[in-house]
CSV table of C-alpha atoms and ligand atoms in Angstrom, one decimal:
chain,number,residue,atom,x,y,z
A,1,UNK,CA,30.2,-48.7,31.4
A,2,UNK,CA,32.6,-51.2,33.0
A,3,UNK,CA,35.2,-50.5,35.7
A,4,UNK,CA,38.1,-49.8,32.7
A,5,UNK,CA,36.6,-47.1,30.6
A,6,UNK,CA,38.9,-43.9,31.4
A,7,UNK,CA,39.3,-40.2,29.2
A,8,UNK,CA,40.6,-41.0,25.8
A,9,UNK,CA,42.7,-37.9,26.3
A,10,UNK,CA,44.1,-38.0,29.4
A,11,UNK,CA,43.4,-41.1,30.6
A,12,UNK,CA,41.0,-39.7,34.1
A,13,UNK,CA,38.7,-42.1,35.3
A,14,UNK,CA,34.6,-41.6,35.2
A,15,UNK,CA,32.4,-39.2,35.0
A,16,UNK,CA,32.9,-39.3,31.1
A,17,UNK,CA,30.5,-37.8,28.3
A,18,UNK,CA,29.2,-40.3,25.3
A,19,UNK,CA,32.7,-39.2,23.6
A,20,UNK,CA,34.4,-40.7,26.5
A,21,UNK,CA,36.1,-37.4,27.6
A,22,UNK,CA,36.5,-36.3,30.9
A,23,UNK,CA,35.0,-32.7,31.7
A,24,UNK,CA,38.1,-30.9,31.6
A,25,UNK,CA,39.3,-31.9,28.1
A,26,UNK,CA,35.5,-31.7,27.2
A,27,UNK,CA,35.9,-28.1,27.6
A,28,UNK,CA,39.1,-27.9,26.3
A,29,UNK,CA,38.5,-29.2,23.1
A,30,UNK,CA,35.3,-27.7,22.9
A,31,UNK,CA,33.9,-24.1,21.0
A,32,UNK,CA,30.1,-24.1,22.6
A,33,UNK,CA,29.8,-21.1,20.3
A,34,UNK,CA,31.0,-19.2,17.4
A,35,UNK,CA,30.4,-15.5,16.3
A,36,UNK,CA,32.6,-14.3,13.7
A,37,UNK,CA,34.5,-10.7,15.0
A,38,UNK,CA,34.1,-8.4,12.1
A,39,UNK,CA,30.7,-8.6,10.5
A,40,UNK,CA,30.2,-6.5,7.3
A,41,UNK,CA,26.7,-5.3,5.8
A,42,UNK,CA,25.9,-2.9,3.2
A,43,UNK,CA,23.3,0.1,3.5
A,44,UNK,CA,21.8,2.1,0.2
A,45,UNK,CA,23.8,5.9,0.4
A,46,UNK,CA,20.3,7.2,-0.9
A,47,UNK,CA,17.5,5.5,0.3
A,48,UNK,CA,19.1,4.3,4.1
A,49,UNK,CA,17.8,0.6,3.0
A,50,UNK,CA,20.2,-2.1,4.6
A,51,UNK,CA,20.8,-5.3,2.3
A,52,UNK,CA,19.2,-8.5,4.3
A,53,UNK,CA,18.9,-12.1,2.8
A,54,UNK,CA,19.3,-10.6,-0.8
A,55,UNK,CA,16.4,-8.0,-0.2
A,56,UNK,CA,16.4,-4.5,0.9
A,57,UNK,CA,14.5,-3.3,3.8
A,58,UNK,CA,13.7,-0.4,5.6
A,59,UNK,CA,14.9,-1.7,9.4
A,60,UNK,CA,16.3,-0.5,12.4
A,61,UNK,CA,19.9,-0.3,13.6
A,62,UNK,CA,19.5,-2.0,17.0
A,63,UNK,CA,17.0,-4.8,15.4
A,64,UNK,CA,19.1,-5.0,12.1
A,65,UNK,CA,22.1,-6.2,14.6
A,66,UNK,CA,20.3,-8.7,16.5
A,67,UNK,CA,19.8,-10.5,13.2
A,68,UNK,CA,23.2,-10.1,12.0
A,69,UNK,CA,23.9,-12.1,15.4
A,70,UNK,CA,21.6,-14.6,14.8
A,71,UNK,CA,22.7,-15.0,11.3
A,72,UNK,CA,26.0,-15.8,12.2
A,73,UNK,CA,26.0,-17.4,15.6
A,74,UNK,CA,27.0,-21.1,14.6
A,75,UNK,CA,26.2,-23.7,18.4
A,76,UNK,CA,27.9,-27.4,18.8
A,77,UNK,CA,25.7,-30.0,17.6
A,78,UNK,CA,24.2,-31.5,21.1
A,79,UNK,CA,24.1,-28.1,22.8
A,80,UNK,CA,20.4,-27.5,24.9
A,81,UNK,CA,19.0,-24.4,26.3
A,82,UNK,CA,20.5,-22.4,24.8
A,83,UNK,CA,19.9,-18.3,25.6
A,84,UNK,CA,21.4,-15.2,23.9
A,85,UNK,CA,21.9,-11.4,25.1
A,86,UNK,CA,23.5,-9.1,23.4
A,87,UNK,CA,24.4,-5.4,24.3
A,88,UNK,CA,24.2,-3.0,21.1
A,89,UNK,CA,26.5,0.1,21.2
A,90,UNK,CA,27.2,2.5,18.4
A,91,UNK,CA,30.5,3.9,17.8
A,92,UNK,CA,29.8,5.9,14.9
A,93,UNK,CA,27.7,5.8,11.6
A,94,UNK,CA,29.3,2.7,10.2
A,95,UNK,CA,30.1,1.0,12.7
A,96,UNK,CA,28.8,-0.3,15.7
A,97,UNK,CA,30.1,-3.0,18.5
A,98,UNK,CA,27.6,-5.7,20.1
A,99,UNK,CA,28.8,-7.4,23.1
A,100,UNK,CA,27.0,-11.1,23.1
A,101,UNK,CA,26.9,-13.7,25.4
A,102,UNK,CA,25.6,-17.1,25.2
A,103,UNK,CA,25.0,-19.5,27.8
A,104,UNK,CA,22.9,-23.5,27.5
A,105,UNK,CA,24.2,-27.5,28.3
A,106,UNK,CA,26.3,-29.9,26.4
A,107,UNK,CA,26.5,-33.3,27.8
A,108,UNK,CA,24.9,-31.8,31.0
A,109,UNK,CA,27.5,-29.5,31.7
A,110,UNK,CA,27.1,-25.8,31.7
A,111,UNK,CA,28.8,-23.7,28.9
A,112,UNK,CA,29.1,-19.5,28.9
A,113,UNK,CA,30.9,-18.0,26.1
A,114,UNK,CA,31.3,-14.3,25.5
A,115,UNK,CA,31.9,-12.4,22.4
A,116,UNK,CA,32.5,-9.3,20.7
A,117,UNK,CA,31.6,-8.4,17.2
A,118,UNK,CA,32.7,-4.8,15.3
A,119,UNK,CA,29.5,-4.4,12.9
A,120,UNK,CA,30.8,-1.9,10.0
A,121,UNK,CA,28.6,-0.6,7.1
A,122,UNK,CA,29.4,0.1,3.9
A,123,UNK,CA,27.9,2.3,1.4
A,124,UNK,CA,25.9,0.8,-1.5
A,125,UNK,CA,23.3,1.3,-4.1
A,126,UNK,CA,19.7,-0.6,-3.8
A,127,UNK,CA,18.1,-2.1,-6.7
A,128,UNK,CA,15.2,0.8,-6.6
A,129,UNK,CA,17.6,3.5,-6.2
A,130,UNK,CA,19.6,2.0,-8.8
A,131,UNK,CA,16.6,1.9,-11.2
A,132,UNK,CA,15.3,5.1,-10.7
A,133,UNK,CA,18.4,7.2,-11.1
A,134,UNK,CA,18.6,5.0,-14.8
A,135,UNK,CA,14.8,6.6,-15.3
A,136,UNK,CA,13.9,2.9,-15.3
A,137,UNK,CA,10.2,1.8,-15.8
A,138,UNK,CA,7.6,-1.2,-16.7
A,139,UNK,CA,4.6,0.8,-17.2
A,140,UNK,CA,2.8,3.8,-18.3
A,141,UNK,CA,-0.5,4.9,-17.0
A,142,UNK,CA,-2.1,7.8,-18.5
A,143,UNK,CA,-5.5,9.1,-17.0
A,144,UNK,CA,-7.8,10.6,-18.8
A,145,UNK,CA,-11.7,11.4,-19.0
A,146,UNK,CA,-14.4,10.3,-20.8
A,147,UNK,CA,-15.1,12.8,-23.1
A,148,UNK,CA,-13.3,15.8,-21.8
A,149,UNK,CA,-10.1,17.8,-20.1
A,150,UNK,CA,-9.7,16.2,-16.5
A,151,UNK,CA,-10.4,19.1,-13.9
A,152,UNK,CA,-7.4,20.2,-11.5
A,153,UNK,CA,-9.3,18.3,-8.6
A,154,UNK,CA,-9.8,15.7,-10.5
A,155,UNK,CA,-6.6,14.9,-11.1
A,156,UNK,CA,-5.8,15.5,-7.4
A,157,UNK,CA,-7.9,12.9,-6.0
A,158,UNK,CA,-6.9,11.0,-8.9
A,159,UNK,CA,-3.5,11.1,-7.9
A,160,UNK,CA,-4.0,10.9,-4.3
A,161,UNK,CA,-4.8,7.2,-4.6
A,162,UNK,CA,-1.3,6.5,-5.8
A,163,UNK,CA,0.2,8.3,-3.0
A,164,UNK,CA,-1.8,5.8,-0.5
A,165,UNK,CA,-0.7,2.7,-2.4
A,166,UNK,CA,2.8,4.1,-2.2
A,167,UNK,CA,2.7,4.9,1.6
A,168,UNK,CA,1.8,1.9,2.4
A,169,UNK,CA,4.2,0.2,4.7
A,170,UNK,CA,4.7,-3.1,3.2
A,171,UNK,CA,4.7,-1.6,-0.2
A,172,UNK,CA,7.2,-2.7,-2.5
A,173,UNK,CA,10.5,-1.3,-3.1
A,174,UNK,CA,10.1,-1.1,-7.2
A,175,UNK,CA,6.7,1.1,-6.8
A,176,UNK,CA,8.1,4.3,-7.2
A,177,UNK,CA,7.6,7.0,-10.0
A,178,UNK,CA,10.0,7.6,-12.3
A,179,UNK,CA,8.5,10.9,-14.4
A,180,UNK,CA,5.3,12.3,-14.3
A,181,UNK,CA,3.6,15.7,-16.2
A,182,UNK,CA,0.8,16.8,-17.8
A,183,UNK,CA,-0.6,16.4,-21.7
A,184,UNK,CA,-3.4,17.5,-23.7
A,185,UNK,CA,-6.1,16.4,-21.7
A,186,UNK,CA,-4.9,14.9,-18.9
A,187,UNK,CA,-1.8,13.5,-16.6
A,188,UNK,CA,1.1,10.7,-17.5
A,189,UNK,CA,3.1,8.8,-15.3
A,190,UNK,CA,6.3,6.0,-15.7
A,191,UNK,CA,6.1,3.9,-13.1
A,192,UNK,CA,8.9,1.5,-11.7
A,193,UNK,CA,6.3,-1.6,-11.8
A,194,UNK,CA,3.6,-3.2,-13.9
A,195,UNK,CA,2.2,-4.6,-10.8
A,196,UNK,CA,2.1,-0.8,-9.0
A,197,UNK,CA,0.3,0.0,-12.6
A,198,UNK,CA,-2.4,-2.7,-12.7
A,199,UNK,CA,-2.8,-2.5,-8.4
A,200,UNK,CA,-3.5,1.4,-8.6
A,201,UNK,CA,-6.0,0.4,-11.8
A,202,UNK,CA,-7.8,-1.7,-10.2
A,203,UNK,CA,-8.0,1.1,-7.1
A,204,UNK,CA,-9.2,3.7,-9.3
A,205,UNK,CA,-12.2,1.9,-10.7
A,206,UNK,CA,-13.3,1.0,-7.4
A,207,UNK,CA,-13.0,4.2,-6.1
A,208,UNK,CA,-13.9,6.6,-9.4
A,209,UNK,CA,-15.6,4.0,-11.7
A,210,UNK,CA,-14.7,3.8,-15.5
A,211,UNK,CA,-12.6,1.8,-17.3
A,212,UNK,CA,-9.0,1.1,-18.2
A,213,UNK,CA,-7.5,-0.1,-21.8
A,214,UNK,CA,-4.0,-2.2,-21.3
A,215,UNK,CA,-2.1,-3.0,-24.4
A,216,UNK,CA,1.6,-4.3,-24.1
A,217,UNK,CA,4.7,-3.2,-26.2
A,218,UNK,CA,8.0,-5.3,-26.7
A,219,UNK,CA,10.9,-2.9,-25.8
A,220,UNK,CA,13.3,-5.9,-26.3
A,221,UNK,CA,15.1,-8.9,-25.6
A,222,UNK,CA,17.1,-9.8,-22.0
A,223,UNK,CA,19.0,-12.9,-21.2
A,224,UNK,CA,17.0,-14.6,-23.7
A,225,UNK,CA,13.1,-13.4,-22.6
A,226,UNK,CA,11.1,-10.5,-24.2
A,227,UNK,CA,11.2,-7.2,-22.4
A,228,UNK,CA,7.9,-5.5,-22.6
A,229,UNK,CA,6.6,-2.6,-21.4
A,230,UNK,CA,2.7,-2.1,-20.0
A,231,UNK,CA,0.6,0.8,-20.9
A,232,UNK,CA,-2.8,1.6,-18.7
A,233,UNK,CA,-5.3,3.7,-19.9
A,234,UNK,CA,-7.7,4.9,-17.4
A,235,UNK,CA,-10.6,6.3,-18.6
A,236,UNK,CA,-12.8,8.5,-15.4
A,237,UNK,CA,-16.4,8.5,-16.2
A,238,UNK,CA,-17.7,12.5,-16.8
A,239,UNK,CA,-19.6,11.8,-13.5
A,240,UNK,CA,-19.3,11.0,-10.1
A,241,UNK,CA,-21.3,9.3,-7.3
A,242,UNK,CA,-24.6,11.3,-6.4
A,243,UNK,CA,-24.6,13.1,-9.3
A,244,UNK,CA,-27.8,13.4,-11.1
A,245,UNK,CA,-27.5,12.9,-14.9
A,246,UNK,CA,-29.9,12.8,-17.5
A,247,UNK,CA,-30.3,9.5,-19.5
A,248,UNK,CA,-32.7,8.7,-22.1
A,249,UNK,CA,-35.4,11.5,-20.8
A,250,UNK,CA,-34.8,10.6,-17.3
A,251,UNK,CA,-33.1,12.0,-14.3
A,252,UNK,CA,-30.9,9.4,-12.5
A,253,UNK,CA,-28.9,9.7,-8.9
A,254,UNK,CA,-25.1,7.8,-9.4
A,255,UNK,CA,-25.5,5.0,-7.3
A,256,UNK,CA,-22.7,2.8,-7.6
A,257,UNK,CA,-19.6,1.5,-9.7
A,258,UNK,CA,-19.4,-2.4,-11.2
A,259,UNK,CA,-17.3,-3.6,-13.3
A,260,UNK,CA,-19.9,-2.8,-16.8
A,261,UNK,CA,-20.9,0.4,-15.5
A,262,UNK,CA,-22.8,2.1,-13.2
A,263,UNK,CA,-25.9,1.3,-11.0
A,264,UNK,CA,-28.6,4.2,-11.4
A,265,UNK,CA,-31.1,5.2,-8.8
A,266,UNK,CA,-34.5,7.0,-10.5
A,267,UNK,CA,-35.0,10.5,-9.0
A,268,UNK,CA,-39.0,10.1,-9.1
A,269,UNK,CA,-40.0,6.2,-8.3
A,270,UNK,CA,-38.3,3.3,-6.0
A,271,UNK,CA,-36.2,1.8,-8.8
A,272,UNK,CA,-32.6,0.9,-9.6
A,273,UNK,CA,-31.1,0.2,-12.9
A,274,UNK,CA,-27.2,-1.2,-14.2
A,275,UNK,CA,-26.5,0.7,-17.5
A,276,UNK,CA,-23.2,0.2,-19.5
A,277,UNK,CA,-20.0,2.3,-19.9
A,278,UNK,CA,-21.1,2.7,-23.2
A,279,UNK,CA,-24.6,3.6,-22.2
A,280,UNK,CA,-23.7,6.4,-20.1
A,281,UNK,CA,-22.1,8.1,-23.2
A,282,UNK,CA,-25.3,9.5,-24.4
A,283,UNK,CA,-25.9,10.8,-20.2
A,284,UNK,CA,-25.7,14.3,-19.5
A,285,UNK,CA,-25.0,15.5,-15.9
A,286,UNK,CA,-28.0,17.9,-15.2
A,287,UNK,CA,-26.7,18.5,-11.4
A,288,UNK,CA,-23.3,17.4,-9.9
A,289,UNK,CA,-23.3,16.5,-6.3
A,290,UNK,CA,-21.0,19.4,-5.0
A,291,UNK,CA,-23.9,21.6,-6.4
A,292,UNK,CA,-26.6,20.0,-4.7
A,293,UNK,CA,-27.8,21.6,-1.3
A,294,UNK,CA,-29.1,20.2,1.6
A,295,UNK,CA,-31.8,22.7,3.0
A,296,UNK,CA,-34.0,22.8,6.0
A,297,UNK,CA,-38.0,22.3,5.6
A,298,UNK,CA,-39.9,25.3,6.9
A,299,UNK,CA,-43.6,23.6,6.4
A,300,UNK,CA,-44.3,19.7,5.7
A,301,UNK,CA,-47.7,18.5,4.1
A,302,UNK,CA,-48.6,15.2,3.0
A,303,UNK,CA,-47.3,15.9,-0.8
A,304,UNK,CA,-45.0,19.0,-0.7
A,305,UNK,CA,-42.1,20.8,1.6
A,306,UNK,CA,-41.7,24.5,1.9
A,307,UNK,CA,-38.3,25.4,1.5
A,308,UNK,CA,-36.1,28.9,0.8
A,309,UNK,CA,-35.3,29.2,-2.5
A,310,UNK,CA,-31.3,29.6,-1.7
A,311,UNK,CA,-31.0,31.6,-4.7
A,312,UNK,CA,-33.6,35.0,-4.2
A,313,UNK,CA,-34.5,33.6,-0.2
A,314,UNK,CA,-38.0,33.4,-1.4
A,315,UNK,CA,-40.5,30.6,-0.1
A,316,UNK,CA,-41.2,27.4,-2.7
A,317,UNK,CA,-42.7,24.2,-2.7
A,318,UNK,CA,-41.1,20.8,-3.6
A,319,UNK,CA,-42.1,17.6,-3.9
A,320,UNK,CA,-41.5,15.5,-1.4
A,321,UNK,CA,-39.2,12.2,-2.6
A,322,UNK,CA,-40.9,8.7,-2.4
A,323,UNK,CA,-38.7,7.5,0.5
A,324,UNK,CA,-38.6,11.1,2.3
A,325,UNK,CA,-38.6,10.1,6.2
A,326,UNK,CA,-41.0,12.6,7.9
A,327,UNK,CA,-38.8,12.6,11.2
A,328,UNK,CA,-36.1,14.1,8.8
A,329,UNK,CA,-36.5,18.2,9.1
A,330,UNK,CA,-33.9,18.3,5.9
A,331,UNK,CA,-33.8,17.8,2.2
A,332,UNK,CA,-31.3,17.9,-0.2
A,333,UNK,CA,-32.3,19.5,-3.7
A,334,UNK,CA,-30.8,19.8,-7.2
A,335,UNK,CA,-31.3,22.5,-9.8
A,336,UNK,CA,-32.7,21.0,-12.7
A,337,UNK,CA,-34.1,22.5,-15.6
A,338,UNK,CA,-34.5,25.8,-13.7
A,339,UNK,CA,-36.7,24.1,-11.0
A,340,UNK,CA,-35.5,22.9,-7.5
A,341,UNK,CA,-36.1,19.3,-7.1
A,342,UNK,CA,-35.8,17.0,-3.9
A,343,UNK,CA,-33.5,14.2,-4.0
A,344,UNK,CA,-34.8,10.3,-2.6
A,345,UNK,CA,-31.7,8.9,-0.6
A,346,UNK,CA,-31.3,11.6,2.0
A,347,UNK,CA,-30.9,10.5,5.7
A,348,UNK,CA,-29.9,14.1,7.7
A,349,UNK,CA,-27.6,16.3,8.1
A,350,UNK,CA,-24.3,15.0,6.4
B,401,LIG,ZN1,40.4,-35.9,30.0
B,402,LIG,ZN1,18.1,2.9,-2.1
């Protein structure tokens, strides 16, 4: 800089900043910050959901303000170091005041602004709430068993897995119900979402084995694309894990689920087997597991256990199963064809 340069405002000579002002008209002419005074933001009048970045989210007043600071707090190009506090104070239910200061360096000068900004709220509607007072929805799911009328507590635990999905926090604002009842043989539900359809699906199986049918109707057109609407059939298999069922003229344990059907574990020898959905049509359940008891040995030989017969109290003699584990003083049995049989897979007490 040579010995002539001088504030192109006032004309003071050096210190001057790369725009060549001095630091009073620096400040003077300069806004550090900028935070507007009257911030508006919408919140749903049924669900409590505020509107953020075109989304709806479940989100605390105090931490909901913060952003709304952060989304409008606009800093001079050049400005370092910069730090923000803010003091949140409610006034009443739609409106609130936060009190924010902000403080960093331009042009190696310090700058400290403070600000004041009346947050109000104003009712709205959110897209789910919207949609479900309009009995909107994507999909259908109707569960069902294979062959018969689902029991009450089948349908419970049936219906329980949906209740996880939707209580899960991040869970999506379109996974909600829309109308459920029952019908001959079964349960039907209208969901909000095909993807809340196909993710609960996919749950069931895991969880209850079976299969599920999806076929696709076209409701009609919107803004030039085909509106359709998803129908899941889920199909729960007559039997459940650890039940013993009768396939073929032999006695199976439920193992587990895959995707063609389930794995079966023989009751008499070390061996597993993978039958088909369609298989396990012709498979009668000879013992379910709720009706299988676990039962302490009273006498252990090398072939047989004496056991009380739990319905008359009276002693009798199983067999023991091929991977019995003699520390184990327990057994679990099944009544099958009017004979008490030991079950192979039995660790304990459970
Ligand atoms: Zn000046
Ligand atoms: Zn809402």
């Amino acid at each position: 800089m040579d010995g002539t340069a001088f504030c192109i405002a006032c004309g003071s000579p050096p210190p001057l900043t790369s725009t060549r002002l001095c630091e009073s008209c620096l400040r003077s002419r300069t806004k550090f910050s900028t935070l507007p005074e009257r911030v508006q933001q919408h919140r749903c009048a049924k669900c409590s959901m505020y509107e953020v970045e075109k989304r709806w989210v479940n989100i605390g007043e105090e931490e909901l303000g913060e952003l709304r600071v952060r989304e409008n707090l606009e800093l001079i190009d050049g400005s370092v170091g910069v730090k923000v506090d803010l003091q949140y104070q409610p006034i009443d239910e739609r409106t609130s005041r936060i009190y924010v200061t902000v403080s960093g360096d331009l042009e190696g000068y310090e700058f400290h602004d403070d600000h004041e900004i009346l947050l109000q709220t104003s009712n709205a509607v959110c897209q789910s709430c919207t949609r479900k007072a309009g009995a909107y929805f994507e999909a259908t799911m109707q569960l069902r068993s294979a062959g018969r009328r689902l029991t009450d507590n089948e349908l419970k635990n049936l219906r329980g897995t949906l209740d996880e999905i939707l209580n899960e926090l991040e869970s999506d604002p379109m996974f909600f119900v829309t109308k459920e009842g029952p019908v001959t043989g079964g349960w039907d539900l209208q969901l909000g979402s095909k993807s809340l359809a196909r993710t609960w699906a996919r749950k069931l199986v895991k969880r209850f084995g079976g299969t599920v049918k999806e076929t696709s109707t076209l409701v009609g057109m919107r803004e030039g694309t085909e509106v359709t609407r998803l129908t899941l059939s889920y199909r729960k298999p007559a039997y459940d894990l650890g039940d013993v069922i009768r396939l073929k003229k032999n006695d199976w344990i439920v193992n587990s689920w895959q995707k063609d059907g389930p794995t079966l574990r023989s009751i008499k020898q070390n061996q597993r087997i993978g039958v088909t959905w369609r298989d396990m049509e012709k498979a009668t359940v000879k013992c379910s597991l709720s009706d299988q008891i676990v039962i302490d040995i009273l006498n252990l030989d090398s072939s047989g256990a004496e056991v009380m017969d739990p319905s008359d109290y009276k002693v009798v003699t199983v067999a023991i199963p091929y991977d019995h584990d003699r520390s184990c003083s327990s057994l679990r049995i099944a009544f099958i064809d009017d004979t008490w049989i030991a079950l192979p897979g039995h660790r304990g007490v459970e």
